[in-house]
Amino acid sequence: MTSTLTPSRPRPPAQPATLRARRLPAYAAPAIAVAAVLLAAALVYGAGIGGPVLVVVVGALLYLVGLYAATNAVEGRRSARNRTWSALIHSAFVLAVLPLASVVWTLVSKGSERLDANFFGTSMNNIGARDANGGAYHAIIGTLEQVGIAALITVPLGVLCAIYVVEYGRGRFAFTIRFFVDVMTGIPSIVTGLFVLAFWVLIVSPWFNDGRPSFSGFAAALALSVLMLPTIVRSTEEMLRLVPAPLREGAYALGVPKWKTILRVVLPTALPGIVTGIMLAIARAAGETAPVLLVAGGGASINFNPFENNQSSLALFVYQQAGEASKYSPARAWTAALTLVALVLVLTVAAKLLARRNRLGR
C-alpha cells in the first residue's frame, strides 16, 4: 500500500503589524513655531534685552531645537535631520525675501503720497521750498532719453562683441577683450563720469558749442554706456556658450553658413537670457546718479534735446530732493524712486514678453 506524500508549502512571511512609519501630525510644526515665538517673547521682553527682531531670532532658534527634538522622538534621527535642514532652507528663503518685501512696502507706502497728475505733468522750474506742487516730468524725460541713447549704443556693440568672443575669437585678441571687459565691470560709476567729463565735455563739446564746454544728456548717455557695456557683453557671452553645440553642428551639416547659423539658430535660442542681461544693464544705468550729476549737470526745467544744455534724471532728482530743506521734498523723492522702479519693471516685463513672443513665433 502506497501513500502519496504531498510536499508542504512554505508559509508566507509574517506581515508587519503596519507598513507606515510613525510621523509627526500636521499640526506639530505650527504648534512648535507658536510655542517657540511665545517662549522667545517671554524671555526677551521678560529680561528686557531686546525687541521684535531679537524675538524673531530667538524664536527661530527655539523652533529648530524643538522641531529636531520632537521629530527625533517620533520619527527618528534621520527624519529629524531632514526636517531641520528643510526648516533652515525655508528660513534662508524668508530672510532673502524679507529685505525685498520691506523695500517694496516702503516704496509703495511712502511713494504713493504724490502719485498725481501734477507730479507727472510738471517740472521743478520756479518751485520754491514752500511750494507743495512740482513734479518729476523733466527727470522722467531725461531718464528715458539718456537710457535710450545708451541702450542704442551698447546693445548692438555688446552683443556683437560677445558673438565675436564666443564664435570667432581665438588667441590673444579675444583674451584681451575678455580681460578688459572684466576690468570694466568693476569700474565705479564716478570714474566713468570723470572720464566722460574730461574727454567729451571738456575736449569734444567745445567744437560744437563755440569753444565753450557744455553739459548735455548725451554726455550722460555716454557715461552710462561705459557702465552698461561690460554687463551686456558678459551676460550675452555666457548665454551664447549655453547654446548646445549639436544645434550649430546640425546647421553646419545642412550647409548653412556660419553667420546665418548664428543669426537664425544661436541668437534665437539664447535670446531670453540676452534680454535679461540687457535689462539688468538698463536697470543699473537708470539708477546711476554720479555720472549724470557730473556731465549732465541736472536741472529744474524740461529739456527735450539731449544734445544741448543741462538735463536731469530720476535718480538725480531723488538725490536732490532728498537733500532739499523742504517738508515737501521727501514725498517727491519717494514718489520719484517708486516711479523709477516701476519704469524699470515695465520695461523688463515688456522686453521679456517680446522675446518670448519672438521665440514662439519661430
Short mmCIF file of C-alpha atoms in Angstrom, two decimals:
data_model
loop_
_atom_site.label_atom_id
_atom_site.label_comp_id
_atom_site.label_asym_id
_atom_site.label_seq_id
_atom_site.Cartn_x
_atom_site.Cartn_y
_atom_site.Cartn_z
CA MET A 1 0.00 0.00 0.00
CA THR A 2 1.49 3.20 -1.14
CA SER A 3 0.70 6.62 0.20
CA THR A 4 1.16 9.81 -1.74
CA LEU A 5 3.01 12.44 0.26
CA THR A 6 2.14 15.99 -0.64
CA PRO A 7 5.03 18.38 0.00
CA SER A 8 4.13 21.11 2.42
CA ARG A 9 4.13 24.61 1.05
CA PRO A 10 6.32 27.20 2.77
CA ARG A 11 4.41 29.60 4.90
CA PRO A 12 4.43 33.21 3.80
CA PRO A 13 6.47 35.55 5.97
CA ALA A 14 4.61 37.23 8.72
CA GLN A 15 3.35 40.66 7.74
CA PRO A 16 4.30 43.54 9.98
CA ALA A 17 1.58 44.99 12.04
CA THR A 18 1.72 48.20 9.99
CA LEU A 19 3.59 49.38 6.91
CA ARG A 20 3.50 53.03 7.86
CA ALA A 21 6.24 54.67 9.87
CA ARG A 22 5.39 56.96 12.71
CA ARG A 23 5.13 60.59 11.67
CA LEU A 24 4.52 63.86 13.37
CA PRO A 25 0.96 65.14 12.98
CA ALA A 26 0.40 68.01 10.57
CA TYR A 27 -0.26 70.48 13.36
CA ALA A 28 3.01 69.72 15.18
CA ALA A 29 5.28 72.12 13.23
CA PRO A 30 2.92 75.15 13.51
CA ALA A 31 2.36 74.38 17.19
CA ILE A 32 6.11 74.23 17.82
CA ALA A 33 6.56 77.54 15.95
CA VAL A 34 3.87 79.29 18.01
CA ALA A 35 5.30 77.91 21.25
CA ALA A 36 8.82 78.99 20.22
CA VAL A 37 7.69 82.55 19.46
CA LEU A 38 5.77 82.83 22.73
CA LEU A 39 8.69 81.48 24.72
CA ALA A 40 11.12 83.79 22.90
CA ALA A 41 8.88 86.81 23.58
CA ALA A 42 8.67 85.87 27.25
CA LEU A 43 12.44 85.52 27.52
CA VAL A 44 13.34 88.67 25.58
CA TYR A 45 10.73 91.03 26.99
CA GLY A 46 10.95 89.49 30.44
CA ALA A 47 14.68 90.13 30.58
CA GLY A 48 14.35 93.47 28.78
CA ILE A 49 17.24 92.74 26.42
CA GLY A 50 15.73 93.46 23.01
CA GLY A 51 12.77 93.99 20.73
CA PRO A 52 10.85 92.24 17.95
CA VAL A 53 13.94 91.43 15.90
CA LEU A 54 15.58 89.56 18.77
CA VAL A 55 12.27 87.77 19.44
CA VAL A 56 12.25 86.51 15.85
CA VAL A 57 15.86 85.36 16.05
CA VAL A 58 15.46 83.58 19.39
CA GLY A 59 12.13 82.13 18.26
CA ALA A 60 13.72 80.70 15.13
CA LEU A 61 16.47 79.04 17.16
CA LEU A 62 13.97 77.61 19.64
CA TYR A 63 11.80 76.39 16.77
CA LEU A 64 14.72 74.50 15.20
CA VAL A 65 15.63 72.91 18.54
CA GLY A 66 12.03 71.97 19.29
CA LEU A 67 11.41 70.61 15.80
CA TYR A 68 14.52 68.46 15.95
CA ALA A 69 13.67 67.11 19.40
CA ALA A 70 10.06 66.30 18.50
CA THR A 71 10.94 64.68 15.18
CA ASN A 72 13.78 62.70 16.72
CA ALA A 73 11.44 61.31 19.39
CA VAL A 74 8.71 60.30 16.92
CA GLU A 75 10.32 59.65 13.53
CA GLY A 76 13.96 59.05 14.32
CA ARG A 77 17.26 60.86 13.88
CA ARG A 78 17.31 60.70 10.08
CA SER A 79 13.91 62.36 9.68
CA ALA A 80 14.85 64.88 12.36
CA ARG A 81 17.91 65.95 10.40
CA ASN A 82 15.88 66.15 7.21
CA ARG A 83 13.18 68.33 8.79
CA THR A 84 15.75 70.56 10.46
CA TRP A 85 17.66 71.21 7.26
CA SER A 86 14.41 71.81 5.38
CA ALA A 87 13.45 74.38 8.02
CA LEU A 88 16.86 76.05 7.65
CA ILE A 89 16.43 76.26 3.87
CA HIS A 90 12.98 77.80 4.21
CA SER A 91 14.33 80.22 6.80
CA ALA A 92 17.08 81.30 4.42
CA PHE A 93 14.44 81.92 1.73
CA VAL A 94 12.39 84.03 4.13
CA LEU A 95 15.48 86.03 5.14
CA ALA A 96 16.25 86.68 1.48
CA VAL A 97 12.69 87.79 0.70
CA LEU A 98 12.18 90.00 3.76
CA PRO A 99 14.52 92.84 2.64
CA LEU A 100 12.92 92.89 -0.82
CA ALA A 101 9.43 92.92 0.66
CA SER A 102 10.47 95.68 3.04
CA VAL A 103 11.83 97.81 0.20
CA VAL A 104 8.70 97.31 -1.91
CA TRP A 105 6.40 98.11 1.00
CA THR A 106 8.38 101.22 1.91
CA LEU A 107 8.38 102.47 -1.68
CA VAL A 108 4.67 101.88 -2.16
CA SER A 109 3.60 103.28 1.21
CA LYS A 110 5.74 106.41 1.06
CA GLY A 111 5.79 106.91 -2.70
CA SER A 112 2.03 106.88 -3.17
CA GLU A 113 1.65 110.29 -1.49
CA ARG A 114 2.50 112.23 -4.67
CA LEU A 115 1.08 109.88 -7.28
CA ASP A 116 -0.93 112.58 -9.02
CA ALA A 117 -1.14 114.35 -12.35
CA ASN A 118 0.83 117.33 -11.09
CA PHE A 119 3.84 115.17 -10.26
CA PHE A 120 3.93 113.52 -13.68
CA GLY A 121 2.99 116.59 -15.68
CA THR A 122 5.13 119.39 -14.24
CA SER A 123 8.77 120.10 -13.51
CA MET A 124 10.55 121.81 -10.62
CA ASN A 125 11.02 125.05 -12.54
CA ASN A 126 10.09 128.08 -10.37
CA ILE A 127 9.17 125.80 -7.45
CA GLY A 128 10.32 127.08 -4.06
CA ALA A 129 10.84 125.40 -0.74
CA ARG A 130 7.35 126.30 0.44
CA ASP A 131 5.55 125.11 -2.71
CA ALA A 132 3.75 121.80 -2.36
CA ASN A 133 3.48 121.32 -6.12
CA GLY A 134 6.24 120.45 -8.58
CA GLY A 135 6.95 117.14 -10.22
CA ALA A 136 9.46 114.96 -11.99
CA TYR A 137 8.32 115.28 -15.60
CA HIS A 138 11.69 116.71 -16.63
CA ALA A 139 13.51 113.91 -14.80
CA ILE A 140 11.38 111.22 -16.46
CA ILE A 141 12.14 112.68 -19.88
CA GLY A 142 15.85 112.81 -19.08
CA THR A 143 15.94 109.21 -17.85
CA LEU A 144 14.13 107.88 -20.92
CA GLU A 145 16.37 109.79 -23.34
CA GLN A 146 19.66 109.05 -21.59
CA VAL A 147 18.99 105.36 -21.03
CA GLY A 148 17.52 105.02 -24.53
CA ILE A 149 20.59 106.53 -26.19
CA ALA A 150 22.88 104.43 -24.02
CA ALA A 151 20.96 101.28 -24.98
CA LEU A 152 21.16 102.15 -28.69
CA ILE A 153 24.93 102.44 -28.33
CA THR A 154 25.71 99.48 -26.09
CA VAL A 155 23.22 96.76 -27.08
CA PRO A 156 24.48 96.26 -30.67
CA LEU A 157 28.10 96.79 -29.63
CA GLY A 158 27.88 94.46 -26.64
CA VAL A 159 26.05 91.66 -28.47
CA LEU A 160 28.42 91.81 -31.45
CA CYS A 161 31.42 91.78 -29.13
CA ALA A 162 30.08 88.72 -27.33
CA ILE A 163 29.41 86.96 -30.64
CA TYR A 164 32.97 87.58 -31.74
CA VAL A 165 34.42 86.31 -28.47
CA VAL A 166 32.32 83.12 -28.47
CA GLU A 167 32.09 82.25 -32.16
CA TYR A 168 35.21 83.70 -33.75
CA GLY A 169 37.61 84.87 -31.06
CA ARG A 170 40.82 82.91 -30.65
CA GLY A 171 44.21 83.80 -29.27
CA ARG A 172 45.45 86.92 -27.56
CA PHE A 173 42.96 89.37 -29.04
CA ALA A 174 39.94 87.51 -27.62
CA PHE A 175 41.75 87.12 -24.28
CA THR A 176 42.43 90.87 -24.26
CA ILE A 177 38.77 91.64 -24.88
CA ARG A 178 37.67 89.38 -22.02
CA PHE A 179 40.27 90.91 -19.72
CA PHE A 180 39.22 94.50 -20.36
CA VAL A 181 35.53 93.60 -20.10
CA ASP A 182 36.19 92.07 -16.68
CA VAL A 183 38.14 95.16 -15.64
CA MET A 184 35.35 97.47 -16.83
CA THR A 185 32.80 95.51 -14.80
CA GLY A 186 34.34 96.77 -11.56
CA ILE A 187 34.84 100.42 -12.57
CA PRO A 188 32.98 102.78 -10.19
CA SER A 189 30.34 104.96 -11.81
CA ILE A 190 32.07 108.14 -10.62
CA VAL A 191 35.15 107.16 -12.63
CA THR A 192 33.12 106.79 -15.82
CA GLY A 193 31.60 110.18 -15.17
CA LEU A 194 35.02 111.76 -14.73
CA PHE A 195 36.25 110.09 -17.91
CA VAL A 196 33.37 111.45 -20.00
CA LEU A 197 33.75 114.85 -18.31
CA ALA A 198 37.43 115.02 -19.20
CA PHE A 199 37.02 113.69 -22.73
CA TRP A 200 33.61 114.68 -24.07
CA VAL A 201 32.56 117.72 -22.04
CA LEU A 202 35.94 119.47 -21.83
CA ILE A 203 37.52 118.43 -25.15
CA VAL A 204 34.86 117.41 -27.69
CA SER A 205 31.82 119.52 -26.78
CA PRO A 206 33.60 122.90 -27.31
CA TRP A 207 33.88 122.02 -31.02
CA PHE A 208 30.08 122.14 -31.28
CA ASN A 209 29.41 124.98 -28.83
CA ASP A 210 31.52 127.93 -30.00
CA GLY A 211 34.52 126.86 -27.96
CA ARG A 212 32.67 126.52 -24.64
CA PRO A 213 32.27 123.24 -22.76
CA SER A 214 28.64 122.28 -22.16
CA PHE A 215 26.73 119.69 -20.22
CA SER A 216 24.20 117.54 -22.03
CA GLY A 217 22.08 114.44 -21.71
CA PHE A 218 24.12 112.82 -24.46
CA ALA A 219 27.24 113.07 -22.32
CA ALA A 220 25.34 111.29 -19.54
CA ALA A 221 24.31 108.61 -22.03
CA LEU A 222 27.96 108.08 -22.95
CA ALA A 223 28.87 107.61 -19.29
CA LEU A 224 26.00 105.17 -18.83
CA SER A 225 27.14 103.29 -21.93
CA VAL A 226 30.51 102.62 -20.33
CA LEU A 227 28.69 101.13 -17.34
CA MET A 228 26.27 99.05 -19.41
CA LEU A 229 28.73 97.61 -21.92
CA PRO A 230 30.57 95.05 -19.72
CA THR A 231 27.31 93.72 -18.26
CA ILE A 232 25.82 93.16 -21.71
CA VAL A 233 29.00 91.57 -23.08
CA ARG A 234 29.45 89.15 -20.18
CA SER A 235 25.81 88.11 -19.94
CA THR A 236 25.49 87.64 -23.70
CA GLU A 237 28.73 85.67 -23.80
CA GLU A 238 27.52 83.29 -21.11
CA MET A 239 24.15 82.81 -22.82
CA LEU A 240 25.80 82.05 -26.17
CA ARG A 241 28.04 79.47 -24.52
CA LEU A 242 24.97 77.71 -23.13
CA VAL A 243 23.57 77.05 -26.60
CA PRO A 244 24.08 73.30 -27.28
CA ALA A 245 26.81 72.50 -29.79
CA PRO A 246 24.60 69.98 -31.70
CA LEU A 247 22.38 72.87 -32.82
CA ARG A 248 25.33 74.51 -34.52
CA GLU A 249 26.62 71.22 -35.89
CA GLY A 250 23.21 70.34 -37.34
CA ALA A 251 23.04 73.67 -39.16
CA TYR A 252 26.58 73.24 -40.48
CA ALA A 253 25.73 69.72 -41.67
CA LEU A 254 22.87 71.15 -43.72
CA GLY A 255 25.27 73.55 -45.40
CA VAL A 256 24.11 76.68 -43.57
CA PRO A 257 26.83 79.35 -43.40
CA LYS A 258 28.21 80.24 -40.01
CA TRP A 259 26.85 83.78 -40.00
CA LYS A 260 23.36 82.54 -40.81
CA THR A 261 23.64 79.82 -38.15
CA ILE A 262 24.45 82.48 -35.58
CA LEU A 263 21.63 84.70 -36.79
CA ARG A 264 18.93 82.03 -37.18
CA VAL A 265 19.85 79.39 -34.61
CA VAL A 266 22.22 80.62 -31.91
CA LEU A 267 20.78 84.07 -31.19
CA PRO A 268 17.09 82.98 -31.08
CA THR A 269 18.00 80.16 -28.71
CA ALA A 270 19.89 82.48 -26.35
CA LEU A 271 17.51 85.44 -26.76
CA PRO A 272 15.68 85.21 -23.37
CA GLY A 273 18.96 85.20 -21.46
CA ILE A 274 20.37 88.01 -23.59
CA VAL A 275 17.29 90.14 -22.95
CA THR A 276 17.64 89.51 -19.22
CA GLY A 277 21.25 90.69 -19.26
CA ILE A 278 20.31 93.79 -21.25
CA MET A 279 17.56 94.68 -18.81
CA LEU A 280 19.96 94.26 -15.88
CA ALA A 281 22.32 96.71 -17.55
CA ILE A 282 19.48 99.15 -18.23
CA ALA A 283 18.31 98.91 -14.63
CA ARG A 284 21.81 99.69 -13.39
CA ALA A 285 22.16 102.65 -15.75
CA ALA A 286 18.76 104.09 -14.85
CA GLY A 287 19.69 104.16 -11.18
CA GLU A 288 23.04 105.93 -11.53
CA THR A 289 23.40 109.41 -10.10
CA ALA A 290 27.07 110.41 -10.14
CA PRO A 291 27.66 110.32 -13.94
CA VAL A 292 24.51 112.33 -14.61
CA LEU A 293 25.44 114.91 -12.00
CA LEU A 294 28.98 115.28 -13.40
CA VAL A 295 28.28 115.51 -17.13
CA ALA A 296 24.58 116.46 -17.45
CA GLY A 297 24.51 118.91 -14.56
CA GLY A 298 20.89 118.33 -13.66
CA GLY A 299 18.25 120.99 -13.93
CA ALA A 300 14.79 122.02 -12.82
CA SER A 301 13.31 122.73 -16.26
CA ILE A 302 12.18 120.45 -19.06
CA ASN A 303 14.77 119.78 -21.77
CA PHE A 304 13.74 117.55 -24.66
CA ASN A 305 17.05 118.00 -26.50
CA PRO A 306 19.68 115.60 -25.11
CA PHE A 307 22.47 117.29 -27.07
CA GLU A 308 22.17 120.76 -25.56
CA ASN A 309 22.01 122.25 -22.06
CA ASN A 310 21.57 120.59 -18.70
CA GLN A 311 19.31 117.62 -18.21
CA SER A 312 18.15 115.77 -15.13
CA SER A 313 17.18 112.14 -14.44
CA LEU A 314 15.02 110.31 -11.92
CA ALA A 315 17.98 109.08 -9.88
CA LEU A 316 19.46 112.58 -9.74
CA PHE A 317 16.03 114.00 -8.90
CA VAL A 318 15.76 111.62 -5.93
CA TYR A 319 19.23 112.64 -4.75
CA GLN A 320 18.47 116.35 -5.00
CA GLN A 321 15.04 116.15 -3.36
CA ALA A 322 16.38 114.02 -0.51
CA GLY A 323 18.82 116.82 0.34
CA GLU A 324 16.40 119.74 -0.01
CA ALA A 325 15.41 121.67 3.12
CA SER A 326 11.68 121.46 2.45
CA LYS A 327 8.94 119.42 4.08
CA TYR A 328 7.54 118.59 0.62
CA SER A 329 10.81 117.24 -0.80
CA PRO A 330 10.82 113.77 0.85
CA ALA A 331 7.44 112.94 -0.68
CA ARG A 332 8.74 113.91 -4.13
CA ALA A 333 11.87 111.80 -3.60
CA TRP A 334 9.91 108.69 -2.58
CA THR A 335 7.48 109.05 -5.48
CA ALA A 336 10.33 109.51 -7.94
CA ALA A 337 12.02 106.37 -6.56
CA LEU A 338 8.78 104.43 -6.95
CA THR A 339 8.43 105.76 -10.50
CA LEU A 340 11.95 104.67 -11.35
CA VAL A 341 11.37 101.14 -10.04
CA ALA A 342 8.03 100.90 -11.85
CA LEU A 343 9.59 102.14 -15.08
CA VAL A 344 12.35 99.54 -14.97
CA LEU A 345 9.81 96.84 -14.10
CA VAL A 346 7.55 97.76 -17.02
CA LEU A 347 10.48 97.79 -19.45
CA THR A 348 11.70 94.41 -18.15
CA VAL A 349 8.28 92.75 -18.45
CA ALA A 350 7.74 94.20 -21.92
CA ALA A 351 11.15 93.05 -23.12
CA LYS A 352 10.65 89.54 -21.70
CA LEU A 353 7.21 89.24 -23.33
CA LEU A 354 8.60 90.45 -26.66
CA ALA A 355 11.47 87.95 -26.51
CA ARG A 356 9.07 85.12 -25.62
CA ARG A 357 6.74 86.06 -28.49
CA ASN A 358 9.59 86.12 -30.98
CA ARG A 359 10.84 82.73 -29.74
CA LEU A 360 7.37 81.15 -30.04
CA GLY A 361 6.93 82.71 -33.48
CA ARG A 362 9.99 80.86 -34.73
#
